[in-house]
């Protein structure tokens, strides 16, 4: 069974960048946001649950009305819990199947901003927190999503604090635009794969 690495961190911390580096180095990563989108689109139980909760407008022409769901959720902690309880159990099950299909891989990853809140901590063997100072995260998310400070702050407020995340994590990767990122990722891989050997010895002695 593959060693499972969880990659978490708040919005704009750089989880996707770290996951991309891991993938480039041959480690498959389950991107929970992306998979949650796919499952929400295809799973009849989730579609019905969201329509009952938010109203039938939450799907338009069969597509998830993302701005509507985002405005229903963020800023309303009870709504976040309700929506999460519809989507996350299906994501957890999907991840388990995904891992089984990658049984021959030595290492796999799961990336999620809300890995701990979603109850996925016990699904992974090691948890990496990607850290960046709040202001850096806010600026990155505004720029990336062409969003406003207010909307980004609402998402941050619906996520666990960095201090609490850090207490659950085994290692922290600092992605503050100053500390070099790639050496940290390389060190992480070498630490977790110390029993895996990729290089062939030149001589059989
Ligand atoms: C609410 C939705 C429609 C907003 O879509 P939108 O395209 O605007 O944002 P996107 O999906 O790219 O998310 C951007 C960031 O928002 C934050 N975020 C997303 N969902 C959540 C959540 N349930 N709780 C807290 N933060 C969240 C994350 O930092 C995420 O990376 C979408 O995020 C969604 O369907 N969320 C529920 C699924 C989910 O919980 N995904 C997270 C991992 S399983
Ligand atoms: N070290 C870095 N140098 C330059 N740009 C970076 C760096 N890390 C992240 N970024 C940029 O910051 C933005 C946010 O990063 P990223 O998308 O990886 O965050 P995230 O943690 O996955 O956020 P979310 O929770 O929203 O998915 C992206 O546009 C990314 O290209």
mmCIF file of C-alpha atoms and ligand atoms in Angstrom:
data_model
loop_
_atom_site.group_PDB
_atom_site.id
_atom_site.type_symbol
_atom_site.label_atom_id
_atom_site.label_comp_id
_atom_site.label_asym_id
_atom_site.label_seq_id
_atom_site.Cartn_x
_atom_site.Cartn_y
_atom_site.Cartn_z
ATOM 1 C CA UNK A 1 0.000 0.000 0.000
ATOM 2 C CA UNK A 2 1.314 3.470 -0.921
ATOM 3 C CA UNK A 3 2.408 5.905 1.774
ATOM 4 C CA UNK A 4 -0.203 8.674 1.719
ATOM 5 C CA UNK A 5 0.916 12.284 2.117
ATOM 6 C CA UNK A 6 -1.704 14.902 2.987
ATOM 7 C CA UNK A 7 -1.024 18.417 1.719
ATOM 8 C CA UNK A 8 -2.986 21.160 3.421
ATOM 9 C CA UNK A 9 -2.776 24.907 3.988
ATOM 10 C CA UNK A 10 -5.127 27.838 3.693
ATOM 11 C CA UNK A 11 -6.289 29.493 0.490
ATOM 12 C CA UNK A 12 -3.329 30.967 -1.411
ATOM 13 C CA UNK A 13 -0.685 29.166 0.674
ATOM 14 C CA UNK A 14 0.649 27.358 -2.396
ATOM 15 C CA UNK A 15 -0.691 23.790 -2.005
ATOM 16 C CA UNK A 16 -1.308 23.515 -5.738
ATOM 17 C CA UNK A 17 2.258 24.580 -6.473
ATOM 18 C CA UNK A 18 3.634 21.986 -4.019
ATOM 19 C CA UNK A 19 1.302 19.301 -5.426
ATOM 20 C CA UNK A 20 2.444 20.161 -8.947
ATOM 21 C CA UNK A 21 6.086 19.751 -7.887
ATOM 22 C CA UNK A 22 5.280 16.359 -6.337
ATOM 23 C CA UNK A 23 3.517 15.286 -9.537
ATOM 24 C CA UNK A 24 6.476 16.389 -11.642
ATOM 25 C CA UNK A 25 8.597 14.155 -9.431
ATOM 26 C CA UNK A 26 6.313 11.218 -10.193
ATOM 27 C CA UNK A 27 4.066 11.255 -7.121
ATOM 28 C CA UNK A 28 0.366 11.159 -8.059
ATOM 29 C CA UNK A 29 -1.713 13.666 -6.094
ATOM 30 C CA UNK A 30 -5.476 13.560 -5.540
ATOM 31 C CA UNK A 31 -6.618 17.183 -5.844
ATOM 32 C CA UNK A 32 -9.683 17.220 -3.595
ATOM 33 C CA UNK A 33 -11.107 20.512 -4.913
ATOM 34 C CA UNK A 34 -11.035 19.234 -8.472
ATOM 35 C CA UNK A 35 -12.386 15.796 -7.589
ATOM 36 C CA UNK A 36 -15.110 17.331 -5.380
ATOM 37 C CA UNK A 37 -16.196 19.362 -8.428
ATOM 38 C CA UNK A 38 -16.348 16.242 -10.596
ATOM 39 C CA UNK A 39 -18.267 14.264 -7.975
ATOM 40 C CA UNK A 40 -20.685 17.127 -7.297
ATOM 41 C CA UNK A 41 -21.415 17.206 -11.003
ATOM 42 C CA UNK A 42 -22.011 13.484 -11.362
ATOM 43 C CA UNK A 43 -23.336 12.161 -8.032
ATOM 44 C CA UNK A 44 -27.127 12.090 -7.850
ATOM 45 C CA UNK A 45 -27.186 11.991 -4.007
ATOM 46 C CA UNK A 46 -25.107 15.183 -3.831
ATOM 47 C CA UNK A 47 -27.155 16.930 -6.526
ATOM 48 C CA UNK A 48 -30.396 16.154 -4.720
ATOM 49 C CA UNK A 49 -28.905 17.136 -1.324
ATOM 50 C CA UNK A 50 -27.696 20.509 -2.632
ATOM 51 C CA UNK A 51 -31.016 21.249 -4.383
ATOM 52 C CA UNK A 52 -32.914 20.465 -1.162
ATOM 53 C CA UNK A 53 -30.580 22.675 0.855
ATOM 54 C CA UNK A 54 -29.918 25.666 -1.409
ATOM 55 C CA UNK A 55 -32.740 25.469 -3.961
ATOM 56 C CA UNK A 56 -32.958 24.149 -7.498
ATOM 57 C CA UNK A 57 -31.057 27.216 -8.848
ATOM 58 C CA UNK A 58 -27.882 25.677 -7.476
ATOM 59 C CA UNK A 59 -27.712 23.791 -10.776
ATOM 60 C CA UNK A 60 -28.251 25.686 -14.018
ATOM 61 C CA UNK A 61 -28.437 23.754 -17.273
ATOM 62 C CA UNK A 62 -27.020 20.806 -15.344
ATOM 63 C CA UNK A 63 -23.961 22.803 -14.204
ATOM 64 C CA UNK A 64 -23.211 23.757 -10.589
ATOM 65 C CA UNK A 65 -23.903 27.461 -10.010
ATOM 66 C CA UNK A 66 -20.606 28.068 -8.225
ATOM 67 C CA UNK A 67 -21.050 31.752 -7.304
ATOM 68 C CA UNK A 68 -24.464 30.918 -5.796
ATOM 69 C CA UNK A 69 -23.111 28.017 -3.747
ATOM 70 C CA UNK A 70 -20.094 30.111 -2.668
ATOM 71 C CA UNK A 71 -22.314 32.990 -1.497
ATOM 72 C CA UNK A 72 -24.619 30.523 0.303
ATOM 73 C CA UNK A 73 -21.647 28.988 2.127
ATOM 74 C CA UNK A 74 -18.925 31.487 2.900
ATOM 75 C CA UNK A 75 -19.783 33.840 5.768
ATOM 76 C CA UNK A 76 -22.321 31.329 7.141
ATOM 77 C CA UNK A 77 -20.553 28.689 9.260
ATOM 78 C CA UNK A 78 -23.709 26.549 9.591
ATOM 79 C CA UNK A 79 -24.133 26.473 5.815
ATOM 80 C CA UNK A 80 -20.497 25.454 5.311
ATOM 81 C CA UNK A 81 -21.064 22.507 7.666
ATOM 82 C CA UNK A 82 -24.255 21.456 5.877
ATOM 83 C CA UNK A 83 -22.746 21.601 2.388
ATOM 84 C CA UNK A 84 -19.580 19.831 3.551
ATOM 85 C CA UNK A 85 -21.608 17.033 5.141
ATOM 86 C CA UNK A 86 -23.247 16.371 1.767
ATOM 87 C CA UNK A 87 -20.060 16.437 -0.336
ATOM 88 C CA UNK A 88 -17.183 15.232 1.858
ATOM 89 C CA UNK A 89 -18.267 11.623 2.627
ATOM 90 C CA UNK A 90 -18.425 10.966 -1.123
ATOM 91 C CA UNK A 91 -15.000 12.558 -1.648
ATOM 92 C CA UNK A 92 -13.512 10.394 1.118
ATOM 93 C CA UNK A 93 -14.842 7.222 -0.499
ATOM 94 C CA UNK A 94 -13.646 8.338 -3.930
ATOM 95 C CA UNK A 95 -10.138 8.969 -2.507
ATOM 96 C CA UNK A 96 -10.042 5.454 -1.012
ATOM 97 C CA UNK A 97 -10.861 3.945 -4.408
ATOM 98 C CA UNK A 98 -8.288 6.207 -6.096
ATOM 99 C CA UNK A 99 -5.589 4.958 -3.669
ATOM 100 C CA UNK A 100 -6.518 1.314 -4.298
ATOM 101 C CA UNK A 101 -6.109 1.895 -8.053
ATOM 102 C CA UNK A 102 -2.589 3.212 -7.359
ATOM 103 C CA UNK A 103 -1.557 0.254 -5.213
ATOM 104 C CA UNK A 104 1.845 -0.102 -6.862
ATOM 105 C CA UNK A 105 2.944 3.507 -6.194
ATOM 106 C CA UNK A 106 5.337 4.012 -3.261
ATOM 107 C CA UNK A 107 3.971 7.489 -2.457
ATOM 108 C CA UNK A 108 0.696 9.263 -3.249
ATOM 109 C CA UNK A 109 -0.694 12.612 -2.102
ATOM 110 C CA UNK A 110 -4.004 14.174 -1.202
ATOM 111 C CA UNK A 111 -4.317 17.952 -1.449
ATOM 112 C CA UNK A 112 -7.078 19.813 0.358
ATOM 113 C CA UNK A 113 -7.360 23.257 1.967
ATOM 114 C CA UNK A 114 -9.704 21.732 4.523
ATOM 115 C CA UNK A 115 -8.172 18.277 4.875
ATOM 116 C CA UNK A 116 -8.478 18.304 8.677
ATOM 117 C CA UNK A 117 -11.921 19.951 8.858
ATOM 118 C CA UNK A 118 -13.240 17.507 6.257
ATOM 119 C CA UNK A 119 -12.216 14.534 8.422
ATOM 120 C CA UNK A 120 -9.549 13.320 5.983
ATOM 121 C CA UNK A 121 -6.614 13.381 8.459
ATOM 122 C CA UNK A 122 -6.972 9.687 9.237
ATOM 123 C CA UNK A 123 -6.889 8.894 5.491
ATOM 124 C CA UNK A 124 -3.225 9.966 5.202
ATOM 125 C CA UNK A 125 -0.040 8.747 6.886
ATOM 126 C CA UNK A 126 1.777 12.094 7.009
ATOM 127 C CA UNK A 127 0.410 15.596 6.954
ATOM 128 C CA UNK A 128 2.304 18.478 5.362
ATOM 129 C CA UNK A 129 1.152 22.003 5.986
ATOM 130 C CA UNK A 130 2.052 24.589 3.363
ATOM 131 C CA UNK A 131 2.480 27.892 5.145
ATOM 132 C CA UNK A 132 2.534 31.476 3.916
ATOM 133 C CA UNK A 133 1.835 34.618 5.952
ATOM 134 C CA UNK A 134 -1.772 35.786 5.843
ATOM 135 C CA UNK A 135 -1.118 38.930 3.806
ATOM 136 C CA UNK A 136 0.835 36.983 1.168
ATOM 137 C CA UNK A 137 -2.031 34.467 0.877
ATOM 138 C CA UNK A 138 -4.648 37.182 0.548
ATOM 139 C CA UNK A 139 -2.680 39.009 -2.168
ATOM 140 C CA UNK A 140 -2.086 35.748 -4.090
ATOM 141 C CA UNK A 141 -5.734 34.695 -3.954
ATOM 142 C CA UNK A 142 -6.990 38.158 -5.023
ATOM 143 C CA UNK A 143 -4.600 38.123 -7.976
ATOM 144 C CA UNK A 144 -5.217 34.513 -8.992
ATOM 145 C CA UNK A 145 -9.028 34.594 -8.757
ATOM 146 C CA UNK A 146 -9.514 38.296 -9.689
ATOM 147 C CA UNK A 147 -11.405 38.351 -6.398
ATOM 148 C CA UNK A 148 -11.933 40.974 -3.703
ATOM 149 C CA UNK A 149 -10.262 41.105 -0.297
ATOM 150 C CA UNK A 150 -13.681 40.706 1.328
ATOM 151 C CA UNK A 151 -14.493 37.454 -0.512
ATOM 152 C CA UNK A 152 -11.051 36.000 0.150
ATOM 153 C CA UNK A 153 -11.316 36.898 3.858
ATOM 154 C CA UNK A 154 -14.714 35.175 4.075
ATOM 155 C CA UNK A 155 -13.151 31.939 2.803
ATOM 156 C CA UNK A 156 -10.212 32.287 5.185
ATOM 157 C CA UNK A 157 -12.630 32.749 8.092
ATOM 158 C CA UNK A 158 -14.432 29.520 7.152
ATOM 159 C CA UNK A 159 -11.142 27.587 7.308
ATOM 160 C CA UNK A 160 -9.213 26.360 10.361
ATOM 161 C CA UNK A 161 -6.529 28.740 11.667
ATOM 162 C CA UNK A 162 -2.908 28.167 10.695
ATOM 163 C CA UNK A 163 -1.982 27.615 14.349
ATOM 164 C CA UNK A 164 -4.467 24.739 14.696
ATOM 165 C CA UNK A 165 -3.457 23.258 11.335
ATOM 166 C CA UNK A 166 0.178 23.333 12.386
ATOM 167 C CA UNK A 167 -0.659 21.301 15.507
ATOM 168 C CA UNK A 168 -2.074 18.515 13.321
ATOM 169 C CA UNK A 169 0.815 18.567 10.808
ATOM 170 C CA UNK A 170 3.980 16.457 10.766
ATOM 171 C CA UNK A 171 6.009 18.888 8.629
ATOM 172 C CA UNK A 172 5.641 22.489 7.486
ATOM 173 C CA UNK A 173 6.699 23.744 4.061
ATOM 174 C CA UNK A 174 7.257 27.506 4.100
ATOM 175 C CA UNK A 175 6.152 29.154 0.854
ATOM 176 C CA UNK A 176 6.522 32.819 1.725
ATOM 177 C CA UNK A 177 8.152 34.033 -1.535
ATOM 178 C CA UNK A 178 11.470 34.170 0.344
ATOM 179 C CA UNK A 179 12.339 30.652 1.539
ATOM 180 C CA UNK A 180 13.376 28.436 -1.402
ATOM 181 C CA UNK A 181 10.518 25.986 -2.060
ATOM 182 C CA UNK A 182 12.059 23.235 -4.197
ATOM 183 C CA UNK A 183 14.743 22.159 -1.649
ATOM 184 C CA UNK A 184 11.992 21.700 0.958
ATOM 185 C CA UNK A 185 9.959 19.498 -1.397
ATOM 186 C CA UNK A 186 13.060 17.478 -2.335
ATOM 187 C CA UNK A 187 13.916 16.965 1.327
ATOM 188 C CA UNK A 188 10.359 15.853 2.052
ATOM 189 C CA UNK A 189 10.448 13.270 -0.730
ATOM 190 C CA UNK A 190 13.818 11.936 0.311
ATOM 191 C CA UNK A 191 12.655 11.697 3.931
ATOM 192 C CA UNK A 192 9.485 9.804 3.069
ATOM 193 C CA UNK A 193 11.060 7.549 0.474
ATOM 194 C CA UNK A 194 14.125 6.461 2.426
ATOM 195 C CA UNK A 195 13.130 2.836 1.954
ATOM 196 C CA UNK A 196 12.496 3.221 -1.765
ATOM 197 C CA UNK A 197 15.423 3.007 -4.133
ATOM 198 C CA UNK A 198 15.137 4.587 -7.544
ATOM 199 C CA UNK A 199 18.820 4.687 -8.490
ATOM 200 C CA UNK A 200 20.465 1.505 -9.768
ATOM 201 C CA UNK A 201 23.915 0.857 -8.380
ATOM 202 C CA UNK A 202 26.517 1.039 -11.185
ATOM 203 C CA UNK A 203 28.267 -2.104 -9.939
ATOM 204 C CA UNK A 204 26.905 -5.203 -8.264
ATOM 205 C CA UNK A 205 29.126 -5.141 -5.196
HETATM 206 C C1 LIG B 1 -18.127 26.641 -3.087
HETATM 207 C C2 LIG B 1 -17.541 26.380 -4.468
HETATM 208 C C3 LIG B 1 -18.634 26.067 -5.470
HETATM 209 C C4 LIG B 1 -16.794 27.668 -4.910
HETATM 210 O O1 LIG B 1 -16.201 27.437 -6.162
HETATM 211 P P1 LIG B 1 -15.020 28.425 -6.684
HETATM 212 O O2 LIG B 1 -14.732 28.041 -8.106
HETATM 213 O O3 LIG B 1 -15.406 29.835 -6.389
HETATM 214 O O4 LIG B 1 -13.787 28.132 -5.756
HETATM 215 P P2 LIG B 1 -12.790 26.856 -5.759
HETATM 216 O O5 LIG B 1 -13.549 25.576 -5.803
HETATM 217 O O6 LIG B 1 -11.733 27.050 -6.800
HETATM 218 O O7 LIG B 1 -12.141 26.920 -4.304
HETATM 219 C C5 LIG B 1 -11.115 27.854 -4.024
HETATM 220 C C6 LIG B 1 -10.719 27.731 -2.576
HETATM 221 O O8 LIG B 1 -11.847 27.994 -1.706
HETATM 222 C C7 LIG B 1 -11.666 27.278 -0.511
HETATM 223 N N1 LIG B 1 -12.819 26.322 -0.267
HETATM 224 C C8 LIG B 1 -13.510 25.565 -1.167
HETATM 225 N N2 LIG B 1 -14.453 24.826 -0.562
HETATM 226 C C9 LIG B 1 -14.337 25.102 0.750
HETATM 227 C C10 LIG B 1 -15.013 24.644 1.909
HETATM 228 N N3 LIG B 1 -15.981 23.730 1.804
HETATM 229 N N4 LIG B 1 -14.641 25.165 3.121
HETATM 230 C C11 LIG B 1 -13.636 26.085 3.225
HETATM 231 N N5 LIG B 1 -12.957 26.545 2.161
HETATM 232 C C12 LIG B 1 -13.291 26.070 0.948
HETATM 233 C C13 LIG B 1 -10.369 26.473 -0.702
HETATM 234 O O9 LIG B 1 -9.249 27.183 -0.231
HETATM 235 C C14 LIG B 1 -10.305 26.312 -2.174
HETATM 236 O O10 LIG B 1 -9.085 25.904 -2.646
HETATM 237 C C15 LIG B 1 -16.525 25.187 -4.440
HETATM 238 O O11 LIG B 1 -15.367 25.552 -3.737
HETATM 239 C C16 LIG B 1 -17.132 23.944 -3.829
HETATM 240 O O12 LIG B 1 -17.877 23.234 -4.488
HETATM 241 N N6 LIG B 1 -16.801 23.687 -2.532
HETATM 242 C C17 LIG B 1 -17.322 22.521 -1.841
HETATM 243 C C18 LIG B 1 -16.428 21.319 -2.093
HETATM 244 C C19 LIG B 1 -15.268 21.325 -1.152
HETATM 245 O O13 LIG B 1 -15.439 21.284 0.056
HETATM 246 N N7 LIG B 1 -14.022 21.403 -1.701
HETATM 247 C C20 LIG B 1 -12.867 21.446 -0.865
HETATM 248 C C21 LIG B 1 -12.095 20.171 -0.751
HETATM 249 S S1 LIG B 1 -12.949 18.658 -0.628
HETATM 250 N N1 LIG B 2 6.460 30.295 -4.382
HETATM 251 C C1 LIG B 2 5.639 30.959 -5.215
HETATM 252 N N2 LIG B 2 6.133 31.861 -6.066
HETATM 253 C C2 LIG B 2 5.337 32.556 -6.894
HETATM 254 N N3 LIG B 2 3.985 32.422 -6.961
HETATM 255 C C3 LIG B 2 3.428 31.523 -6.129
HETATM 256 C C4 LIG B 2 4.221 30.735 -5.221
HETATM 257 N N4 LIG B 2 3.382 29.939 -4.519
HETATM 258 C C5 LIG B 2 2.139 30.198 -4.965
HETATM 259 N N5 LIG B 2 2.166 31.145 -5.928
HETATM 260 C C6 LIG B 2 0.999 31.661 -6.662
HETATM 261 O O1 LIG B 2 0.020 32.021 -5.697
HETATM 262 C C7 LIG B 2 -1.273 31.636 -6.120
HETATM 263 C C8 LIG B 2 -1.886 30.717 -5.067
HETATM 264 O O2 LIG B 2 -1.164 29.487 -5.045
HETATM 265 P P1 LIG B 2 -1.935 28.087 -5.129
HETATM 266 O O3 LIG B 2 -2.980 28.113 -6.191
HETATM 267 O O4 LIG B 2 -0.895 27.004 -5.204
HETATM 268 O O5 LIG B 2 -2.599 28.129 -3.675
HETATM 269 P P2 LIG B 2 -3.496 27.044 -2.984
HETATM 270 O O6 LIG B 2 -2.945 26.843 -1.618
HETATM 271 O O7 LIG B 2 -3.609 25.835 -3.853
HETATM 272 O O8 LIG B 2 -4.879 27.827 -2.878
HETATM 273 P P3 LIG B 2 -6.410 27.270 -2.861
HETATM 274 O O9 LIG B 2 -6.727 26.823 -1.467
HETATM 275 O O10 LIG B 2 -7.204 28.434 -3.260
HETATM 276 O O11 LIG B 2 -6.505 26.155 -3.860
HETATM 277 C C9 LIG B 2 -1.132 30.964 -7.477
HETATM 278 O O12 LIG B 2 -1.428 31.896 -8.494
HETATM 279 C C10 LIG B 2 0.343 30.562 -7.505
HETATM 280 O O13 LIG B 2 0.851 30.505 -8.811
#
